[in-house]
């Protein structure tokens, strides 16, 4: 009897081409795919015709399938000898609950593997032309959540982040933007620090809004920024402006 396997797979940040070869192969050979909200439909279209596709996404604040239920279903399908893919946006181990699901499987004695994906911070850094590190400008970056498990502003050490990290990338931060902005300013980060909001990064609907830390909340309101979106704070946001200007000059000299 063939044994089942659960592959916990990162689907990448949005652009369906930003997936690993290994992840795509697993999708193509899966018997069952349990997928999240942020997974691109074009990737699901890669599945075999007879494959079972199960949606288990959560809209912010709403839970369509409990974490416990997801774990139990993954284990049940694998126990029947199926090849199961648990497909998640970005990387499964970065704010993706991949670790929790792997623990459930391990406890149940089910074989599993983790296939990484390009996390949205890395995907949107490229698409927005905001390098996470840049010689002389940024030697460190941190990825943090803006929302805590109780739904209010995250209890990360904003005091330390304000001073010890060059490029700060905040996931799940849009609903907590006023508090996040307040925490960073209150702990002494300059209001002039360049900052960006990136909505639906790497997709055809991507929007990139830049300004300063002090302006972030009003920019988000003005442009009605919605999830999924990332907040980036740091001097390397200015590299984007430089690159864009040079790109424009290069294009102008080609046409002119
Ligand atoms: N595991 C995912 C993150 C899941 S948490 C990863 O590695 O990227 C969900 C948060 O990720 C969203 O609230 C948003 O902050 C961010 N996110 C995911 N996809 C995004 C995208 N295409 N553009 C901007 N932010 C994105």
XYZ file of C-alpha atoms and ligand atoms in Angstrom:
282
model
C 0.000 0.000 0.000
C 1.376 3.417 -0.937
C 1.734 5.750 1.995
C 0.242 9.202 2.060
C 2.238 12.366 2.347
C 1.301 15.923 3.219
C 3.367 18.585 1.466
C 3.060 21.966 3.152
C 3.817 24.182 0.188
C 4.543 27.880 -0.261
C 2.724 29.278 -3.304
C 4.741 32.511 -3.446
C 3.610 36.115 -3.081
C 0.930 36.408 -5.777
C 2.480 36.291 -9.247
C 1.827 32.637 -10.211
C 5.257 32.430 -11.858
C 6.953 33.109 -8.522
C 6.638 29.525 -7.329
C 9.391 26.939 -7.026
C 9.698 24.044 -9.486
C 9.268 21.601 -6.623
C 6.067 23.266 -5.408
C 4.568 23.249 -8.901
C 5.380 19.534 -9.306
C 3.597 18.755 -6.045
C 0.499 20.676 -7.173
C 0.490 18.836 -10.498
C 0.637 15.400 -8.900
C -1.595 15.996 -5.863
C -4.730 13.978 -5.100
C -5.998 16.608 -2.679
C -5.169 20.332 -2.451
C -6.191 22.321 0.592
C -5.550 25.977 -0.192
C -5.694 29.378 1.439
C -7.195 32.696 0.401
C -3.985 34.271 -0.871
C -3.233 31.478 -3.342
C -3.444 32.475 -7.012
C -6.213 30.640 -8.966
C -3.834 30.023 -11.851
C -1.821 27.723 -9.599
C -4.909 25.673 -8.728
C -5.549 25.283 -12.449
C -2.278 23.296 -12.584
C -3.841 20.466 -10.560
C -4.915 17.173 -12.189
C -8.496 17.033 -13.394
C -9.564 14.562 -10.721
C -7.812 16.319 -7.866
C -9.964 17.397 -4.947
C -9.641 21.121 -4.210
C -10.665 22.287 -0.751
C -10.797 25.956 0.219
C -9.800 26.644 3.796
C -8.976 30.327 3.595
C -9.750 32.877 6.199
C -10.770 36.405 5.471
C -9.388 38.706 8.219
C -11.622 38.297 11.270
C -13.550 35.391 9.739
C -12.573 31.760 10.051
C -14.091 29.552 7.403
C -12.388 26.403 8.698
C -10.818 26.026 12.121
C -7.125 25.260 12.400
C -8.022 22.044 14.208
C -10.349 20.994 11.385
C -7.652 21.698 8.783
C -5.157 19.557 10.680
C -7.634 16.715 11.015
C -8.572 16.790 7.322
C -4.926 16.818 6.217
C -4.215 13.814 8.431
C -7.355 11.936 7.306
C -6.594 12.291 3.582
C -2.964 11.295 4.068
C -4.005 8.275 6.152
C -5.969 7.073 3.094
C -2.676 6.986 1.191
C -3.280 10.252 -0.721
C -0.752 12.822 -1.861
C -1.983 15.935 -0.079
C -0.820 19.476 -0.782
C -1.423 22.159 1.816
C -0.975 25.291 -0.270
C -0.310 28.614 1.424
C 0.455 32.140 0.254
C 4.104 33.200 0.430
C 6.164 30.894 2.633
C 4.451 28.409 4.980
C 6.793 29.174 7.885
C 6.452 32.964 7.750
C 3.185 33.988 9.395
C 1.640 31.000 7.658
C 0.899 28.636 10.540
C 2.880 25.965 8.697
C 4.662 25.021 11.904
C 1.397 24.428 13.756
C 0.050 22.196 11.004
C 3.322 20.256 10.811
C 3.118 19.638 14.578
C -0.405 18.211 14.249
C 0.782 15.882 11.465
C 3.896 14.828 13.362
C 1.822 14.016 16.448
C -0.530 11.922 14.310
C 2.423 10.026 12.821
C 1.704 11.331 9.284
C 4.605 11.828 6.850
C 5.046 15.453 5.828
C 7.476 17.801 4.112
C 7.826 21.588 3.903
C 8.401 23.255 0.538
C 9.376 26.915 0.904
C 7.914 29.822 -1.025
C 8.935 33.387 -1.749
C 7.524 35.336 1.141
C 5.620 38.529 0.335
C 8.361 40.740 1.857
C 10.882 39.358 -0.625
C 8.459 39.294 -3.565
C 7.273 42.853 -3.035
C 10.779 44.122 -2.339
C 11.638 43.094 -5.910
C 8.411 44.297 -7.519
C 8.492 47.656 -5.727
C 12.230 48.231 -6.287
C 12.761 48.636 -2.524
C 15.858 46.594 -1.604
C 15.657 45.068 1.880
C 19.405 45.616 2.210
C 21.532 48.127 0.307
C 25.201 48.894 0.830
C 25.624 52.022 2.930
C 21.856 52.392 3.431
C 20.462 49.247 5.050
C 22.434 46.380 6.612
C 19.538 44.663 8.324
C 15.857 44.007 7.945
C 13.148 42.501 10.107
C 9.784 41.001 9.258
C 7.222 41.448 12.011
C 3.480 41.083 12.388
C 1.476 44.225 13.029
C -1.407 42.314 14.609
C -1.187 40.196 17.738
C -3.042 36.918 18.225
C -5.800 38.788 20.125
C -6.442 41.055 17.106
C -4.944 44.234 18.569
C -1.579 45.831 17.786
C 1.206 43.282 18.011
C 3.346 43.210 21.154
C 6.650 43.020 19.284
C 9.379 45.224 20.771
C 8.592 48.403 18.828
C 11.122 50.242 21.022
C 13.961 48.000 19.817
C 12.697 47.755 16.235
C 12.583 51.558 16.014
C 16.345 51.741 16.558
C 18.041 48.475 15.682
C 16.582 47.530 12.307
C 17.239 49.376 9.037
C 14.354 48.092 6.915
C 11.216 47.129 8.777
C 8.605 45.024 6.966
C 5.250 44.736 8.698
C 2.833 41.973 7.744
C -0.859 42.156 8.707
C -0.419 45.772 9.700
C -3.021 47.738 7.767
C -5.797 47.496 10.374
C -3.333 48.537 13.097
C -1.625 51.296 11.125
C -2.378 54.220 13.480
C -1.062 52.244 16.484
C 2.028 51.006 14.609
C 2.834 54.521 13.450
C 2.349 55.777 17.006
C 4.578 53.054 18.515
C 7.472 53.779 16.146
C 7.231 57.565 16.512
C 6.763 57.315 20.280
C 9.945 55.224 20.518
C 11.932 57.868 18.691
C 11.892 56.841 15.048
C 11.899 59.970 12.897
C 8.613 60.915 11.242
C 10.681 61.719 8.133
C 11.759 58.089 7.723
C 10.777 56.990 4.201
C 7.959 54.439 4.164
C 5.834 52.508 1.691
C 2.563 50.617 1.482
C 2.430 47.772 -1.024
C -0.969 46.296 -1.816
C -1.368 43.024 -3.752
C 2.357 43.020 -4.451
C 3.677 41.121 -7.516
C 0.176 40.775 -9.010
C -1.305 42.745 -11.921
C -3.260 44.749 -9.315
C -0.214 45.849 -7.363
C -0.267 49.363 -5.862
C 2.785 50.996 -4.303
C 2.335 54.143 -2.255
C 5.348 55.933 -0.791
C 5.758 58.742 1.705
C 7.095 59.113 5.220
C 6.418 57.298 8.481
C 4.458 60.305 9.782
C 2.180 60.222 6.727
C 1.497 56.489 6.569
C -1.932 56.344 8.141
C -3.296 59.284 6.163
C -1.850 57.820 2.944
C -3.564 54.503 3.649
C -6.887 56.298 4.174
C -6.455 58.538 1.140
C -5.661 55.625 -1.171
C -7.978 53.176 0.616
C -5.268 50.570 0.987
C -6.686 47.112 1.638
C -5.343 43.673 2.466
C -3.210 41.972 1.495
C -0.716 44.754 1.996
C 2.697 45.229 3.563
C 4.181 48.244 5.297
C 7.860 48.982 4.697
C 9.756 51.555 6.724
C 13.357 52.561 6.109
C 15.782 54.612 4.049
C 15.937 52.022 1.280
C 12.473 53.158 0.160
C 14.417 56.072 -1.371
C 16.381 53.660 -3.570
C 13.093 52.997 -5.360
C 12.699 56.702 -6.141
C 16.267 56.824 -7.444
C 15.805 53.758 -9.616
C 12.514 55.066 -11.004
C 14.035 58.434 -11.901
C 16.973 56.784 -13.645
C 14.654 54.398 -15.453
C 12.601 57.345 -16.692
C 15.716 59.191 -17.839
C 16.961 56.080 -19.648
C 13.598 55.568 -21.349
C 13.431 59.247 -22.330
C 16.895 59.159 -23.887
C 15.912 56.055 -25.865
C 12.757 57.611 -27.301
C 14.220 61.116 -27.608
N 2.902 33.343 4.566
C 2.675 34.617 3.943
C 2.136 35.654 4.908
C 0.737 35.347 5.415
S 0.140 36.556 6.532
C 3.991 35.091 3.321
O 5.027 34.450 3.509
O 3.979 36.105 2.625
C -0.804 37.579 5.469
C -0.114 38.918 5.266
O 0.933 38.794 4.311
C -1.010 39.991 4.688
O -1.743 40.630 5.718
C -0.010 40.943 4.074
O 0.581 41.749 5.071
C 1.056 39.981 3.579
N 0.923 39.679 2.136
C 0.717 38.472 1.599
N 0.687 38.547 0.252
C 0.898 39.847 -0.067
C 0.995 40.587 -1.291
N 0.865 39.997 -2.472
N 1.221 41.923 -1.221
C 1.361 42.532 -0.033
N 1.278 41.897 1.150
C 1.055 40.577 1.143
